[in-house]
Amino acid sequence: MSLILRSVRSCLSPAGAKEAAGLFRLSWCRALHTDNQTTLESRENAGGQTSKDFSFIPPLPGQDSTLNWAGKKFEELPIVHVKATYNNTHVQVTSFDNKSLVRTSCGTEGFRNSKKSSSVAAQTAGISAAAKAIAKGVSHVRIVVKGLGPGRQAAIKGLTMGGLEVISITDNTPVPHNGCRPRKARRL
């Protein structure tokens, strides 16, 4: 058994824990990384990215980043706008400079009347929008969702099922700060 494993085992053993609890410190336990100088030297010798430079979290709009998706920066990725109302779901793919590439909704996919408000219709609209976007050369997208309709999550699932790679999802639903009086509640 190596020296590191023995020291970790002694730190985690009940006797070692009681002794450490009595002293309120763990100074007798050997640290796994002996000092910062050796870790800094090994990081410099490796020449790779440091943990400060790399993050799995997408950057905020306007923030500098070295991350690229299909050769594009985060700000240059196309945006999918999903508007989920109670009666319909609209899906529109735009370029980063707001030029419309693809536009579809549940009604254009052949659903009529109350069937437009179903999650199956929203998923179909998402799949159709993804297929049309891929035909125009779009592979990675950002999603902006607006509204509280039943097609919110179904449209996102349809976009991923259609073959688009989703980088970020943003909820842009308008929330009033006690502005206009809302509609009366439905009595069923």
CSV table of C-alpha atoms in Angstrom, one decimal:
chain,number,residue,atom,x,y,z
A,1,MET,CA,0.0,0.0,0.0
A,2,SER,CA,1.4,3.4,-1.0
A,3,LEU,CA,2.2,6.1,1.5
A,4,ILE,CA,-0.6,8.3,0.3
A,5,LEU,CA,-3.2,5.6,0.7
A,6,ARG,CA,-1.9,4.8,4.2
A,7,SER,CA,-2.1,8.4,5.2
A,8,VAL,CA,-5.6,8.8,3.8
A,9,ARG,CA,-6.7,5.6,5.5
A,10,SER,CA,-5.3,6.8,8.8
A,11,CYS,CA,-7.1,10.1,8.4
A,12,LEU,CA,-10.4,8.4,7.7
A,13,SER,CA,-10.1,5.7,10.4
A,14,PRO,CA,-12.2,6.1,13.6
A,15,ALA,CA,-9.1,6.4,15.8
A,16,GLY,CA,-7.6,9.0,13.6
A,17,ALA,CA,-10.9,10.9,13.4
A,18,LYS,CA,-11.2,10.9,17.2
A,19,GLU,CA,-7.7,12.2,17.6
A,20,ALA,CA,-8.3,14.8,14.9
A,21,ALA,CA,-11.6,15.9,16.5
A,22,GLY,CA,-9.8,16.3,19.9
A,23,LEU,CA,-7.1,18.5,18.3
A,24,PHE,CA,-9.4,20.4,16.0
A,25,ARG,CA,-6.9,20.2,13.2
A,26,LEU,CA,-5.6,17.7,10.7
A,27,SER,CA,-2.0,18.9,10.6
A,28,TRP,CA,-0.7,15.3,11.2
A,29,CYS,CA,-2.3,14.0,8.0
A,30,ARG,CA,-0.2,14.3,4.9
A,31,ALA,CA,-1.8,16.3,2.1
A,32,LEU,CA,-2.3,14.6,-1.2
A,33,HIS,CA,-0.7,17.5,-3.1
A,34,THR,CA,2.5,18.3,-1.2
A,35,ASP,CA,2.8,21.9,-2.4
A,36,ASN,CA,1.6,24.4,-4.9
A,37,GLN,CA,5.0,24.9,-6.5
A,38,THR,CA,5.0,21.3,-8.0
A,39,THR,CA,1.5,21.6,-9.3
A,40,LEU,CA,2.3,24.9,-10.9
A,41,GLU,CA,5.4,23.5,-12.5
A,42,SER,CA,3.6,20.5,-13.9
A,43,ARG,CA,0.9,22.7,-15.3
A,44,GLU,CA,3.5,24.9,-17.0
A,45,ASN,CA,5.3,21.9,-18.4
A,46,ALA,CA,2.0,20.4,-19.7
A,47,GLY,CA,1.4,23.5,-21.8
A,48,GLY,CA,-2.4,22.8,-22.0
A,49,GLN,CA,-5.3,24.8,-20.9
A,50,THR,CA,-5.6,25.7,-17.3
A,51,SER,CA,-8.7,25.2,-15.3
A,52,LYS,CA,-9.1,29.0,-15.3
A,53,ASP,CA,-9.3,29.1,-19.1
A,54,PHE,CA,-11.7,26.2,-19.5
A,55,SER,CA,-15.3,25.9,-18.3
A,56,PHE,CA,-18.2,23.6,-19.4
A,57,ILE,CA,-20.6,26.4,-18.7
A,58,PRO,CA,-21.4,28.5,-21.7
A,59,PRO,CA,-20.4,32.1,-21.4
A,60,LEU,CA,-22.8,35.0,-21.0
A,61,PRO,CA,-23.6,37.0,-24.1
A,62,GLY,CA,-20.8,39.6,-24.6
A,63,GLN,CA,-18.4,37.7,-22.4
A,64,ASP,CA,-15.0,36.7,-24.0
A,65,SER,CA,-14.5,33.0,-24.4
A,66,THR,CA,-12.3,30.5,-26.2
A,67,LEU,CA,-15.1,28.0,-26.6
A,68,ASN,CA,-16.2,27.3,-30.1
A,69,TRP,CA,-19.1,25.2,-31.5
A,70,ALA,CA,-18.7,24.2,-35.2
A,71,GLY,CA,-16.1,27.0,-35.5
A,72,LYS,CA,-18.5,29.7,-34.2
A,73,LYS,CA,-18.3,31.7,-31.0
A,74,PHE,CA,-21.3,31.7,-28.6
A,75,GLU,CA,-22.5,35.1,-29.8
A,76,GLU,CA,-22.5,33.9,-33.4
A,77,LEU,CA,-24.6,30.8,-32.9
A,78,PRO,CA,-28.1,30.8,-34.4
A,79,ILE,CA,-31.0,31.3,-32.0
A,80,VAL,CA,-34.2,29.3,-31.9
A,81,HIS,CA,-37.2,31.3,-30.6
A,82,VAL,CA,-39.9,29.1,-29.2
A,83,LYS,CA,-43.2,31.0,-28.4
A,84,ALA,CA,-45.5,28.7,-26.5
A,85,THR,CA,-49.0,30.1,-26.1
A,86,TYR,CA,-52.0,28.3,-24.7
A,87,ASN,CA,-53.4,27.7,-28.2
A,88,ASN,CA,-50.4,27.2,-30.4
A,89,THR,CA,-46.6,26.9,-30.5
A,90,HIS,CA,-44.4,28.9,-32.9
A,91,VAL,CA,-40.7,27.9,-33.6
A,92,GLN,CA,-38.4,30.3,-35.5
A,93,VAL,CA,-34.7,29.8,-36.2
A,94,THR,CA,-32.8,33.1,-36.8
A,95,SER,CA,-29.2,33.8,-37.4
A,96,PHE,CA,-27.2,35.7,-34.8
A,97,ASP,CA,-28.0,39.0,-36.6
A,98,ASN,CA,-31.8,38.3,-36.5
A,99,LYS,CA,-32.3,37.2,-40.1
A,100,SER,CA,-35.0,34.5,-40.2
A,101,LEU,CA,-33.8,31.1,-41.5
A,102,VAL,CA,-36.8,28.8,-40.6
A,103,ARG,CA,-40.3,29.5,-39.3
A,104,THR,CA,-42.9,26.9,-38.5
A,105,SER,CA,-45.8,26.4,-36.1
A,106,CYS,CA,-48.2,23.7,-35.1
A,107,GLY,CA,-50.8,25.1,-37.6
A,108,THR,CA,-48.4,24.9,-40.5
A,109,GLU,CA,-47.6,21.3,-39.6
A,110,GLY,CA,-51.3,20.4,-40.3
A,111,PHE,CA,-52.8,20.5,-36.8
A,112,ARG,CA,-56.1,22.3,-36.5
A,113,ASN,CA,-58.2,23.8,-33.8
A,114,SER,CA,-57.6,22.4,-30.3
A,115,LYS,CA,-54.9,19.9,-31.6
A,116,LYS,CA,-52.5,22.8,-32.1
A,117,SER,CA,-52.3,23.2,-28.3
A,118,SER,CA,-51.0,19.7,-27.7
A,119,SER,CA,-47.5,18.8,-26.8
A,120,VAL,CA,-47.4,16.3,-29.7
A,121,ALA,CA,-48.0,19.1,-32.2
A,122,ALA,CA,-45.2,21.2,-30.6
A,123,GLN,CA,-42.8,18.3,-30.8
A,124,THR,CA,-43.7,17.8,-34.5
A,125,ALA,CA,-43.1,21.5,-35.1
A,126,GLY,CA,-39.7,21.3,-33.4
A,127,ILE,CA,-38.7,18.3,-35.5
A,128,SER,CA,-39.7,20.0,-38.7
A,129,ALA,CA,-37.9,23.2,-37.8
A,130,ALA,CA,-34.8,21.2,-36.9
A,131,ALA,CA,-34.9,19.4,-40.2
A,132,LYS,CA,-35.2,22.6,-42.2
A,133,ALA,CA,-32.5,24.3,-40.2
A,134,ILE,CA,-30.1,21.4,-40.8
A,135,ALA,CA,-30.8,21.6,-44.5
A,136,LYS,CA,-29.6,25.3,-44.3
A,137,GLY,CA,-26.4,24.3,-42.5
A,138,VAL,CA,-27.3,24.9,-38.9
A,139,SER,CA,-26.0,22.4,-36.4
A,140,HIS,CA,-25.6,24.1,-33.0
A,141,VAL,CA,-28.2,26.5,-31.6
A,142,ARG,CA,-29.2,28.6,-28.6
A,143,ILE,CA,-32.8,28.3,-27.5
A,144,VAL,CA,-35.0,31.2,-26.2
A,145,VAL,CA,-38.4,30.1,-24.8
A,146,LYS,CA,-41.2,32.6,-24.3
A,147,GLY,CA,-44.6,31.7,-22.9
A,148,LEU,CA,-46.2,29.2,-20.6
A,149,GLY,CA,-48.0,26.9,-23.0
A,150,PRO,CA,-48.1,23.1,-23.1
A,151,GLY,CA,-45.5,23.0,-25.9
A,152,ARG,CA,-42.5,24.5,-24.1
A,153,GLN,CA,-40.6,21.4,-23.3
A,154,ALA,CA,-42.0,19.4,-26.2
A,155,ALA,CA,-40.7,21.8,-28.8
A,156,ILE,CA,-37.2,21.7,-27.2
A,157,LYS,CA,-37.3,17.9,-27.3
A,158,GLY,CA,-38.4,18.0,-30.9
A,159,LEU,CA,-35.4,20.2,-31.8
A,160,THR,CA,-33.0,17.7,-30.3
A,161,MET,CA,-34.8,14.8,-31.8
A,162,GLY,CA,-34.5,16.5,-35.2
A,163,GLY,CA,-30.7,16.6,-34.9
A,164,LEU,CA,-29.8,20.0,-33.6
A,165,GLU,CA,-27.2,20.4,-30.8
A,166,VAL,CA,-28.6,22.6,-28.1
A,167,ILE,CA,-25.9,24.8,-26.4
A,168,SER,CA,-28.1,26.9,-24.1
A,169,ILE,CA,-31.7,27.3,-23.1
A,170,THR,CA,-33.0,30.8,-22.0
A,171,ASP,CA,-36.4,31.5,-20.5
A,172,ASN,CA,-37.6,34.9,-21.7
A,173,THR,CA,-41.2,34.7,-20.5
A,174,PRO,CA,-42.6,38.1,-19.7
A,175,VAL,CA,-43.6,38.4,-16.0
A,176,PRO,CA,-45.6,41.5,-14.9
A,177,HIS,CA,-44.6,43.5,-11.9
A,178,ASN,CA,-48.3,43.8,-11.0
A,179,GLY,CA,-49.1,45.7,-14.2
A,180,CYS,CA,-52.3,45.1,-16.1
A,181,ARG,CA,-55.2,43.2,-14.6
A,182,PRO,CA,-55.2,39.6,-15.6
A,183,ARG,CA,-58.0,37.7,-17.3
A,184,LYS,CA,-60.7,36.2,-15.2
A,185,ALA,CA,-60.1,32.7,-14.0
A,186,ARG,CA,-61.8,29.9,-16.1
A,187,ARG,CA,-64.6,27.9,-14.4
A,188,LEU,CA,-64.6,24.4,-15.6
